Amino acid sequence: MRADRGPVPLKVVVAGGFGVGKTTLVRALSEIPPLLTEEPLTSASLGVDDNDAVPDKTTTTVAMDFGRITVDESLILYLFGTPGQDRFWFMWDELARGAVGAVVLVDLRRIDDCFAAVDYFENRRLPFVVAINGFPLTTGFSPDAVREALALPPDTPVLHMDARDQDSGLDTLVRLVEHALNRIAATT
């Protein structure tokens, strides 16, 4: 019986490009004060980090974000938010090791920024969902149009979400866990 051994821990990675909402999602979902490695943007990031679409962004994740969600007495989700800039990608392998799946956040104003994350998880055969974060001027695109633009397989979930909203984030995590379970069932 599972209750004797405590809850099952599941690791979930939150990935995507610079300024797409990864830290915001971890902060909105975590039941504990999240561990955030946010540092101020400095002049060293000029020409490296493109914040034209998010001009009010003043900080960036330099290692990872970490949060926890207790689903019930049998399941705990651990959230690991990746840094979005290329120069920090060397950490992704460690953050993704042992994960049940990933959420790839997308800002449709900068859709090219998510290709690296999509490729990363496809190449490692790690289940993922694509979550279209609700930024201004991005509401007119259907999940099917985004799936086609990203050349995703038909079974990859693509959904609209708001990283600031806990319920929206939880719905995204539920879709991810369902997708991961379906992938496991299909291989057994």
mmCIF file of N, CA and C in Angstrom, residues 12-144:
data_model
loop_
_atom_site.group_PDB
_atom_site.id
_atom_site.type_symbol
_atom_site.label_atom_id
_atom_site.label_comp_id
_atom_site.label_asym_id
_atom_site.label_seq_id
_atom_site.Cartn_x
_atom_site.Cartn_y
_atom_site.Cartn_z
ATOM 1 N N VAL A 12 8.718 17.801 -12.613
ATOM 2 C CA VAL A 12 8.219 18.455 -13.821
ATOM 3 C C VAL A 12 9.147 19.617 -14.151
ATOM 4 N N VAL A 13 9.551 19.710 -15.404
ATOM 5 C CA VAL A 13 10.395 20.800 -15.860
ATOM 6 C C VAL A 13 9.514 21.847 -16.538
ATOM 7 N N VAL A 14 9.791 23.123 -16.250
ATOM 8 C CA VAL A 14 9.113 24.244 -16.901
ATOM 9 C C VAL A 14 10.177 24.949 -17.734
ATOM 10 N N ALA A 15 9.990 24.967 -19.056
ATOM 11 C CA ALA A 15 11.023 25.486 -19.958
ATOM 12 C C ALA A 15 10.421 26.462 -20.954
ATOM 13 N N GLY A 16 11.292 27.095 -21.695
ATOM 14 C CA GLY A 16 10.885 28.045 -22.728
ATOM 15 C C GLY A 16 11.919 29.140 -22.841
ATOM 16 N N GLY A 17 11.639 30.089 -23.709
ATOM 17 C CA GLY A 17 12.584 31.168 -23.973
ATOM 18 C C GLY A 17 12.641 32.207 -22.873
ATOM 19 N N PHE A 18 13.491 33.174 -23.068
ATOM 20 C CA PHE A 18 13.701 34.288 -22.148
ATOM 21 C C PHE A 18 12.408 35.089 -21.977
ATOM 22 N N GLY A 19 12.006 35.310 -20.735
ATOM 23 C CA GLY A 19 10.870 36.172 -20.451
ATOM 24 C C GLY A 19 9.515 35.619 -20.824
ATOM 25 N N VAL A 20 9.387 34.306 -20.931
ATOM 26 C CA VAL A 20 8.125 33.713 -21.377
ATOM 27 C C VAL A 20 7.159 33.425 -20.228
ATOM 28 N N GLY A 21 7.646 33.451 -18.968
ATOM 29 C CA GLY A 21 6.752 33.248 -17.835
ATOM 30 C C GLY A 21 7.058 32.043 -16.974
ATOM 31 N N LYS A 22 8.226 31.463 -17.102
ATOM 32 C CA LYS A 22 8.580 30.260 -16.337
ATOM 33 C C LYS A 22 8.592 30.539 -14.830
ATOM 34 N N THR A 23 9.282 31.584 -14.422
ATOM 35 C CA THR A 23 9.338 31.946 -13.003
ATOM 36 C C THR A 23 7.955 32.307 -12.497
ATOM 37 N N THR A 24 7.191 33.023 -13.298
ATOM 38 C CA THR A 24 5.833 33.404 -12.924
ATOM 39 C C THR A 24 4.982 32.174 -12.675
ATOM 40 N N LEU A 25 5.092 31.162 -13.523
ATOM 41 C CA LEU A 25 4.315 29.928 -13.354
ATOM 42 C C LEU A 25 4.725 29.187 -12.083
ATOM 43 N N VAL A 26 6.016 29.030 -11.857
ATOM 44 C CA VAL A 26 6.473 28.339 -10.640
ATOM 45 C C VAL A 26 5.987 29.100 -9.409
ATOM 46 N N ARG A 27 6.098 30.414 -9.435
ATOM 47 C CA ARG A 27 5.655 31.241 -8.305
ATOM 48 C C ARG A 27 4.142 31.087 -8.076
ATOM 49 N N ALA A 28 3.353 31.050 -9.148
ATOM 50 C CA ALA A 28 1.894 30.948 -9.021
ATOM 51 C C ALA A 28 1.459 29.588 -8.490
ATOM 52 N N LEU A 29 2.212 28.546 -8.798
ATOM 53 C CA LEU A 29 1.795 27.191 -8.454
ATOM 54 C C LEU A 29 2.333 26.680 -7.122
ATOM 55 N N SER A 30 3.487 27.137 -6.702
ATOM 56 C CA SER A 30 4.151 26.537 -5.557
ATOM 57 C C SER A 30 3.423 26.813 -4.247
ATOM 58 N N GLU A 31 3.252 25.738 -3.463
ATOM 59 C CA GLU A 31 2.632 25.865 -2.145
ATOM 60 C C GLU A 31 3.634 26.319 -1.093
ATOM 61 N N ILE A 32 4.896 26.244 -1.420
ATOM 62 C CA ILE A 32 5.954 26.721 -0.530
ATOM 63 C C ILE A 32 6.533 27.994 -1.146
ATOM 64 N N PRO A 33 7.211 28.809 -0.352
ATOM 65 C CA PRO A 33 7.911 29.929 -0.988
ATOM 66 C C PRO A 33 8.910 29.356 -2.000
ATOM 67 N N PRO A 34 8.758 29.668 -3.281
ATOM 68 C CA PRO A 34 9.630 29.048 -4.268
ATOM 69 C C PRO A 34 11.069 29.524 -4.136
ATOM 70 N N LEU A 35 11.989 28.641 -4.498
ATOM 71 C CA LEU A 35 13.383 29.011 -4.615
ATOM 72 C C LEU A 35 13.537 29.629 -5.994
ATOM 73 N N LEU A 36 13.917 30.884 -6.030
ATOM 74 C CA LEU A 36 14.086 31.595 -7.293
ATOM 75 C C LEU A 36 15.522 32.094 -7.372
ATOM 76 N N THR A 37 16.136 31.928 -8.523
ATOM 77 C CA THR A 37 17.496 32.422 -8.711
ATOM 78 C C THR A 37 17.474 33.602 -9.675
ATOM 79 N N GLU A 38 16.607 34.532 -9.400
ATOM 80 C CA GLU A 38 16.463 35.730 -10.216
ATOM 81 C C GLU A 38 17.549 36.732 -9.856
ATOM 82 N N GLU A 39 18.172 37.270 -10.871
ATOM 83 C CA GLU A 39 19.180 38.317 -10.691
ATOM 84 C C GLU A 39 18.834 39.478 -11.622
ATOM 85 N N PRO A 40 19.218 40.679 -11.231
ATOM 86 C CA PRO A 40 18.926 41.837 -12.084
ATOM 87 C C PRO A 40 19.618 41.733 -13.440
ATOM 88 N N LEU A 41 18.908 42.171 -14.474
ATOM 89 C CA LEU A 41 19.542 42.297 -15.783
ATOM 90 C C LEU A 41 20.554 43.429 -15.696
ATOM 91 N N THR A 42 21.692 43.234 -16.312
ATOM 92 C CA THR A 42 22.739 44.252 -16.276
ATOM 93 C C THR A 42 23.122 44.633 -17.696
ATOM 94 N N SER A 43 24.025 45.560 -17.795
ATOM 95 C CA SER A 43 24.490 45.985 -19.116
ATOM 96 C C SER A 43 25.191 44.833 -19.848
ATOM 97 N N ALA A 44 25.667 43.824 -19.112
ATOM 98 C CA ALA A 44 26.307 42.668 -19.747
ATOM 99 C C ALA A 44 25.326 41.883 -20.609
ATOM 100 N N SER A 45 24.029 42.018 -20.346
ATOM 101 C CA SER A 45 23.043 41.278 -21.135
ATOM 102 C C SER A 45 22.597 42.034 -22.385
ATOM 103 N N LEU A 46 23.038 43.282 -22.536
ATOM 104 C CA LEU A 46 22.691 44.047 -23.733
ATOM 105 C C LEU A 46 23.242 43.350 -24.970
ATOM 106 N N GLY A 47 22.378 43.161 -25.958
ATOM 107 C CA GLY A 47 22.783 42.471 -27.168
ATOM 108 C C GLY A 47 22.764 40.962 -27.037
ATOM 109 N N VAL A 48 22.569 40.455 -25.814
ATOM 110 C CA VAL A 48 22.508 39.009 -25.575
ATOM 111 C C VAL A 48 21.071 38.585 -25.314
ATOM 112 N N ASP A 49 20.397 39.293 -24.419
ATOM 113 C CA ASP A 49 19.001 39.014 -24.084
ATOM 114 C C ASP A 49 18.113 40.009 -24.816
ATOM 115 N N ASP A 50 17.166 39.490 -25.575
ATOM 116 C CA ASP A 50 16.245 40.349 -26.317
ATOM 117 C C ASP A 50 14.988 40.539 -25.481
ATOM 118 N N ASN A 51 14.857 41.695 -24.855
ATOM 119 C CA ASN A 51 13.664 41.941 -24.056
ATOM 120 C C ASN A 51 12.747 42.973 -24.706
ATOM 121 N N ASP A 52 12.807 43.097 -26.027
ATOM 122 C CA ASP A 52 11.926 44.035 -26.728
ATOM 123 C C ASP A 52 10.458 43.720 -26.485
ATOM 124 N N ALA A 53 10.095 42.437 -26.452
ATOM 125 C CA ALA A 53 8.697 42.053 -26.245
ATOM 126 C C ALA A 53 8.286 42.147 -24.779
ATOM 127 N N VAL A 54 9.264 42.157 -23.882
ATOM 128 C CA VAL A 54 8.993 42.261 -22.442
ATOM 129 C C VAL A 54 9.867 43.374 -21.849
ATOM 130 N N PRO A 55 9.617 44.617 -22.261
ATOM 131 C CA PRO A 55 10.514 45.718 -21.868
ATOM 132 C C PRO A 55 10.543 46.008 -20.372
ATOM 133 N N ASP A 56 9.529 45.595 -19.629
ATOM 134 C CA ASP A 56 9.499 45.844 -18.190
ATOM 135 C C ASP A 56 10.258 44.773 -17.396
ATOM 136 N N LYS A 57 10.789 43.769 -18.068
ATOM 137 C CA LYS A 57 11.518 42.697 -17.388
ATOM 138 C C LYS A 57 12.841 43.255 -16.871
ATOM 139 N N THR A 58 13.079 43.092 -15.581
ATOM 140 C CA THR A 58 14.297 43.633 -14.970
ATOM 141 C C THR A 58 15.188 42.547 -14.367
ATOM 142 N N THR A 59 14.691 41.305 -14.314
ATOM 143 C CA THR A 59 15.469 40.214 -13.738
ATOM 144 C C THR A 59 15.450 39.015 -14.673
ATOM 145 N N THR A 60 16.346 38.077 -14.414
ATOM 146 C CA THR A 60 16.398 36.844 -15.196
ATOM 147 C C THR A 60 16.830 35.686 -14.293
ATOM 148 N N THR A 61 16.361 34.495 -14.613
ATOM 149 C CA THR A 61 16.746 33.295 -13.877
ATOM 150 C C THR A 61 18.146 32.888 -14.321
ATOM 151 N N VAL A 62 19.029 32.674 -13.351
ATOM 152 C CA VAL A 62 20.406 32.331 -13.688
ATOM 153 C C VAL A 62 20.765 30.887 -13.346
ATOM 154 N N ALA A 63 19.913 30.169 -12.667
ATOM 155 C CA ALA A 63 20.183 28.760 -12.370
ATOM 156 C C ALA A 63 18.911 27.949 -12.565
ATOM 157 N N MET A 64 17.938 28.122 -11.683
ATOM 158 C CA MET A 64 16.667 27.410 -11.791
ATOM 159 C C MET A 64 15.678 28.038 -10.828
ATOM 160 N N ASP A 65 14.437 27.712 -11.027
ATOM 161 C CA ASP A 65 13.386 28.008 -10.061
ATOM 162 C C ASP A 65 12.908 26.655 -9.537
ATOM 163 N N PHE A 66 12.469 26.632 -8.284
ATOM 164 C CA PHE A 66 12.009 25.376 -7.695
ATOM 165 C C PHE A 66 10.761 25.640 -6.876
ATOM 166 N N GLY A 67 9.743 24.807 -7.087
ATOM 167 C CA GLY A 67 8.523 24.880 -6.297
ATOM 168 C C GLY A 67 7.958 23.489 -6.067
ATOM 169 N N ARG A 68 6.950 23.421 -5.205
ATOM 170 C CA ARG A 68 6.347 22.129 -4.854
ATOM 171 C C ARG A 68 4.837 22.281 -4.797
ATOM 172 N N ILE A 69 4.155 21.227 -5.252
ATOM 173 C CA ILE A 69 2.697 21.152 -5.174
ATOM 174 C C ILE A 69 2.330 19.793 -4.608
ATOM 175 N N THR A 70 1.604 19.767 -3.493
ATOM 176 C CA THR A 70 1.075 18.517 -2.967
ATOM 177 C C THR A 70 -0.300 18.316 -3.589
ATOM 178 N N VAL A 71 -0.403 17.332 -4.458
ATOM 179 C CA VAL A 71 -1.671 17.060 -5.131
ATOM 180 C C VAL A 71 -2.640 16.419 -4.141
ATOM 181 N N ASP A 72 -2.186 15.389 -3.454
ATOM 182 C CA ASP A 72 -2.938 14.733 -2.382
ATOM 183 C C ASP A 72 -1.934 13.923 -1.574
ATOM 184 N N GLU A 73 -2.414 13.076 -0.663
ATOM 185 C CA GLU A 73 -1.491 12.325 0.187
ATOM 186 C C GLU A 73 -0.659 11.309 -0.582
ATOM 187 N N SER A 74 -0.993 11.084 -1.844
ATOM 188 C CA SER A 74 -0.249 10.085 -2.611
ATOM 189 C C SER A 74 0.664 10.675 -3.687
ATOM 190 N N LEU A 75 0.608 12.005 -3.919
ATOM 191 C CA LEU A 75 1.355 12.573 -5.044
ATOM 192 C C LEU A 75 1.841 13.991 -4.745
ATOM 193 N N ILE A 76 3.130 14.208 -4.981
ATOM 194 C CA ILE A 76 3.732 15.542 -4.876
ATOM 195 C C ILE A 76 4.439 15.843 -6.188
ATOM 196 N N LEU A 77 4.213 17.039 -6.726
ATOM 197 C CA LEU A 77 4.917 17.491 -7.928
ATOM 198 C C LEU A 77 6.000 18.475 -7.520
ATOM 199 N N TYR A 78 7.199 18.247 -8.035
ATOM 200 C CA TYR A 78 8.310 19.179 -7.850
ATOM 201 C C TYR A 78 8.535 19.889 -9.177
ATOM 202 N N LEU A 79 8.484 21.203 -9.151
ATOM 203 C CA LEU A 79 8.623 22.020 -10.355
ATOM 204 C C LEU A 79 10.039 22.568 -10.444
ATOM 205 N N PHE A 80 10.656 22.406 -11.598
ATOM 206 C CA PHE A 80 11.993 22.928 -11.851
ATOM 207 C C PHE A 80 11.923 23.824 -13.080
ATOM 208 N N GLY A 81 12.029 25.125 -12.872
ATOM 209 C CA GLY A 81 12.019 26.080 -13.972
ATOM 210 C C GLY A 81 13.424 26.290 -14.501
ATOM 211 N N THR A 82 13.580 26.181 -15.807
ATOM 212 C CA THR A 82 14.893 26.346 -16.434
ATOM 213 C C THR A 82 15.163 27.815 -16.719
ATOM 214 N N PRO A 83 16.438 28.182 -16.819
ATOM 215 C CA PRO A 83 16.750 29.497 -17.367
ATOM 216 C C PRO A 83 16.465 29.485 -18.866
ATOM 217 N N GLY A 84 16.106 30.633 -19.416
ATOM 218 C CA GLY A 84 15.702 30.674 -20.821
ATOM 219 C C GLY A 84 16.784 31.030 -21.816
ATOM 220 N N GLN A 85 17.897 31.572 -21.360
ATOM 221 C CA GLN A 85 18.923 32.021 -22.293
ATOM 222 C C GLN A 85 19.866 30.886 -22.682
ATOM 223 N N ASP A 86 20.364 30.973 -23.905
ATOM 224 C CA ASP A 86 21.278 29.960 -24.440
ATOM 225 C C ASP A 86 22.461 29.718 -23.522
ATOM 226 N N ARG A 87 22.985 30.762 -22.926
ATOM 227 C CA ARG A 87 24.215 30.622 -22.138
ATOM 228 C C ARG A 87 24.027 29.777 -20.876
ATOM 229 N N PHE A 88 22.771 29.484 -20.505
ATOM 230 C CA PHE A 88 22.503 28.672 -19.317
ATOM 231 C C PHE A 88 22.004 27.269 -19.665
ATOM 232 N N TRP A 89 21.972 26.915 -20.938
ATOM 233 C CA TRP A 89 21.420 25.622 -21.332
ATOM 234 C C TRP A 89 22.231 24.434 -20.839
ATOM 235 N N PHE A 90 23.476 24.650 -20.455
ATOM 236 C CA PHE A 90 24.278 23.532 -19.959
ATOM 237 C C PHE A 90 23.641 22.898 -18.727
ATOM 238 N N MET A 91 22.724 23.608 -18.053
ATOM 239 C CA MET A 91 22.076 23.076 -16.845
ATOM 240 C C MET A 91 20.846 22.229 -17.151
ATOM 241 N N TRP A 92 20.347 22.301 -18.370
ATOM 242 C CA TRP A 92 19.096 21.624 -18.690
ATOM 243 C C TRP A 92 19.162 20.119 -18.475
ATOM 244 N N ASP A 93 20.270 19.487 -18.824
ATOM 245 C CA ASP A 93 20.357 18.029 -18.652
ATOM 246 C C ASP A 93 20.154 17.636 -17.198
ATOM 247 N N GLU A 94 20.760 18.360 -16.287
ATOM 248 C CA GLU A 94 20.592 18.055 -14.862
ATOM 249 C C GLU A 94 19.161 18.337 -14.401
ATOM 250 N N LEU A 95 18.596 19.431 -14.864
ATOM 251 C CA LEU A 95 17.233 19.763 -14.453
ATOM 252 C C LEU A 95 16.219 18.763 -15.001
ATOM 253 N N ALA A 96 16.465 18.237 -16.189
ATOM 254 C CA ALA A 96 15.511 17.311 -16.825
ATOM 255 C C ALA A 96 15.690 15.860 -16.377
ATOM 256 N N ARG A 97 16.836 15.535 -15.797
ATOM 257 C CA ARG A 97 17.102 14.149 -15.394
ATOM 258 C C ARG A 97 16.036 13.666 -14.397
ATOM 259 N N GLY A 98 15.351 12.576 -14.736
ATOM 260 C CA GLY A 98 14.350 11.992 -13.860
ATOM 261 C C GLY A 98 12.975 12.636 -13.932
ATOM 262 N N ALA A 99 12.788 13.571 -14.840
ATOM 263 C CA ALA A 99 11.494 14.255 -14.944
ATOM 264 C C ALA A 99 10.460 13.361 -15.625
ATOM 265 N N VAL A 100 9.215 13.498 -15.183
ATOM 266 C CA VAL A 100 8.107 12.783 -15.812
ATOM 267 C C VAL A 100 7.694 13.481 -17.111
ATOM 268 N N GLY A 101 7.997 14.774 -17.203
ATOM 269 C CA GLY A 101 7.645 15.528 -18.392
ATOM 270 C C GLY A 101 7.955 17.000 -18.211
ATOM 271 N N ALA A 102 7.579 17.778 -19.232
ATOM 272 C CA ALA A 102 7.898 19.204 -19.230
ATOM 273 C C ALA A 102 6.732 20.024 -19.771
ATOM 274 N N VAL A 103 6.692 21.254 -19.308
ATOM 275 C CA VAL A 103 5.808 22.276 -19.859
ATOM 276 C C VAL A 103 6.702 23.226 -20.641
ATOM 277 N N VAL A 104 6.439 23.382 -21.939
ATOM 278 C CA VAL A 104 7.164 24.354 -22.752
ATOM 279 C C VAL A 104 6.249 25.563 -22.910
ATOM 280 N N LEU A 105 6.651 26.660 -22.264
ATOM 281 C CA LEU A 105 5.877 27.896 -22.370
ATOM 282 C C LEU A 105 6.243 28.622 -23.655
ATOM 283 N N VAL A 106 5.225 29.209 -24.291
ATOM 284 C CA VAL A 106 5.414 29.891 -25.564
ATOM 285 C C VAL A 106 4.790 31.279 -25.495
ATOM 286 N N ASP A 107 5.536 32.260 -25.956
ATOM 287 C CA ASP A 107 5.026 33.606 -26.204
ATOM 288 C C ASP A 107 4.927 33.724 -27.715
ATOM 289 N N LEU A 108 3.718 33.774 -28.248
ATOM 290 C CA LEU A 108 3.533 33.756 -29.701
ATOM 291 C C LEU A 108 4.111 34.982 -30.402
ATOM 292 N N ARG A 109 4.432 36.017 -29.663
ATOM 293 C CA ARG A 109 5.100 37.177 -30.278
ATOM 294 C C ARG A 109 6.539 36.824 -30.631
ATOM 295 N N ARG A 110 7.053 35.763 -29.992
ATOM 296 C CA ARG A 110 8.442 35.323 -30.201
ATOM 297 C C ARG A 110 8.460 33.799 -30.274
ATOM 298 N N ILE A 111 7.698 33.240 -31.175
ATOM 299 C CA ILE A 111 7.543 31.780 -31.228
ATOM 300 C C ILE A 111 8.870 31.070 -31.481
ATOM 301 N N ASP A 112 9.793 31.714 -32.186
ATOM 302 C CA ASP A 112 11.087 31.081 -32.451
ATOM 303 C C ASP A 112 11.840 30.733 -31.174
ATOM 304 N N ASP A 113 11.562 31.464 -30.090
ATOM 305 C CA ASP A 113 12.270 31.223 -28.827
ATOM 306 C C ASP A 113 11.955 29.873 -28.199
ATOM 307 N N CYS A 114 10.879 29.221 -28.629
ATOM 308 C CA CYS A 114 10.526 27.933 -28.017
ATOM 309 C C CYS A 114 11.062 26.739 -28.793
ATOM 310 N N PHE A 115 11.575 26.951 -29.998
ATOM 311 C CA PHE A 115 12.033 25.822 -30.804
ATOM 312 C C PHE A 115 13.114 25.003 -30.106
ATOM 313 N N ALA A 116 14.046 25.666 -29.435
ATOM 314 C CA ALA A 116 15.125 24.933 -28.765
ATOM 315 C C ALA A 116 14.573 24.015 -27.679
ATOM 316 N N ALA A 117 13.595 24.501 -26.908
ATOM 317 C CA ALA A 117 13.003 23.667 -25.849
ATOM 318 C C ALA A 117 12.232 22.493 -26.457
ATOM 319 N N VAL A 118 11.456 22.751 -27.494
ATOM 320 C CA VAL A 118 10.710 21.671 -28.154
ATOM 321 C C VAL A 118 11.687 20.617 -28.676
ATOM 322 N N ASP A 119 12.742 21.057 -29.366
ATOM 323 C CA ASP A 119 13.739 20.110 -29.884
ATOM 324 C C ASP A 119 14.401 19.324 -28.760
ATOM 325 N N TYR A 120 14.719 20.012 -27.675
ATOM 326 C CA TYR A 120 15.382 19.363 -26.543
ATOM 327 C C TYR A 120 14.542 18.191 -26.025
ATOM 328 N N PHE A 121 13.266 18.432 -25.757
ATOM 329 C CA PHE A 121 12.421 17.381 -25.183
ATOM 330 C C PHE A 121 12.049 16.316 -26.219
ATOM 331 N N GLU A 122 11.877 16.693 -27.470
ATOM 332 C CA GLU A 122 11.629 15.685 -28.507
ATOM 333 C C GLU A 122 12.828 14.747 -28.641
ATOM 334 N N ASN A 123 14.035 15.312 -28.677
ATOM 335 C CA ASN A 123 15.244 14.500 -28.841
ATOM 336 C C ASN A 123 15.457 13.544 -27.675
ATOM 337 N N ARG A 124 14.977 13.895 -26.501
ATOM 338 C CA ARG A 124 15.131 13.037 -25.328
ATOM 339 C C ARG A 124 13.901 12.181 -25.068
ATOM 340 N N ARG A 125 12.924 12.306 -25.945
ATOM 341 C CA ARG A 125 11.668 11.559 -25.845
ATOM 342 C C ARG A 125 10.981 11.756 -24.501
ATOM 343 N N LEU A 126 11.105 12.952 -23.952
ATOM 344 C CA LEU A 126 10.450 13.302 -22.699
ATOM 345 C C LEU A 126 9.093 13.918 -23.030
ATOM 346 N N PRO A 127 8.024 13.376 -22.474
ATOM 347 C CA PRO A 127 6.700 13.944 -22.763
ATOM 348 C C PRO A 127 6.649 15.428 -22.381
ATOM 349 N N PHE A 128 5.997 16.214 -23.223
ATOM 350 C CA PHE A 128 5.841 17.631 -22.921
ATOM 351 C C PHE A 128 4.532 18.141 -23.496
ATOM 352 N N VAL A 129 4.064 19.225 -22.913
ATOM 353 C CA VAL A 129 2.936 19.967 -23.450
ATOM 354 C C VAL A 129 3.442 21.350 -23.825
ATOM 355 N N VAL A 130 2.798 21.959 -24.787
ATOM 356 C CA VAL A 130 3.100 23.328 -25.172
ATOM 357 C C VAL A 130 1.988 24.200 -24.612
ATOM 358 N N ALA A 131 2.387 25.161 -23.774
ATOM 359 C CA ALA A 131 1.429 26.057 -23.118
ATOM 360 C C ALA A 131 1.627 27.463 -23.677
ATOM 361 N N ILE A 132 0.621 27.941 -24.386
ATOM 362 C CA ILE A 132 0.663 29.277 -24.986
ATOM 363 C C ILE A 132 0.301 30.270 -23.897
ATOM 364 N N ASN A 133 1.303 31.009 -23.427
ATOM 365 C CA ASN A 133 1.068 31.969 -22.353
ATOM 366 C C ASN A 133 0.347 33.182 -22.930
ATOM 367 N N GLY A 134 -0.633 33.692 -22.190
ATOM 368 C CA GLY A 134 -1.526 34.741 -22.674
ATOM 369 C C GLY A 134 -0.931 36.131 -22.661
ATOM 370 N N PHE A 135 -0.009 36.406 -23.562
ATOM 371 C CA PHE A 135 0.551 37.740 -23.706
ATOM 372 C C PHE A 135 -0.328 38.576 -24.636
ATOM 373 N N PRO A 136 -0.222 39.909 -24.572
ATOM 374 C CA PRO A 136 -0.996 40.761 -25.480
ATOM 375 C C PRO A 136 -0.721 40.408 -26.946
ATOM 376 N N LEU A 137 -1.761 40.516 -27.748
ATOM 377 C CA LEU A 137 -1.694 40.304 -29.199
ATOM 378 C C LEU A 137 -1.437 38.851 -29.590
ATOM 379 N N THR A 138 -1.731 37.905 -28.699
ATOM 380 C CA THR A 138 -1.456 36.496 -29.019
ATOM 381 C C THR A 138 -2.700 35.619 -28.926
ATOM 382 N N THR A 139 -3.868 36.202 -28.834
ATOM 383 C CA THR A 139 -5.070 35.404 -28.574
ATOM 384 C C THR A 139 -5.729 34.837 -29.823
ATOM 385 N N GLY A 140 -5.370 35.258 -30.995
ATOM 386 C CA GLY A 140 -6.088 34.843 -32.192
ATOM 387 C C GLY A 140 -5.621 33.551 -32.818
ATOM 388 N N PHE A 141 -4.746 32.793 -32.144
ATOM 389 C CA PHE A 141 -4.187 31.592 -32.737
ATOM 390 C C PHE A 141 -4.691 30.357 -32.008
ATOM 391 N N SER A 142 -5.198 29.409 -32.771
ATOM 392 C CA SER A 142 -5.727 28.176 -32.183
ATOM 393 C C SER A 142 -4.577 27.236 -31.818
ATOM 394 N N PRO A 143 -4.820 26.333 -30.884
ATOM 395 C CA PRO A 143 -3.795 25.321 -30.589
ATOM 396 C C PRO A 143 -3.365 24.533 -31.831
ATOM 397 N N ASP A 144 -4.308 24.232 -32.732
ATOM 398 C CA ASP A 144 -3.942 23.494 -33.947
ATOM 399 C C ASP A 144 -3.009 24.304 -34.840
#
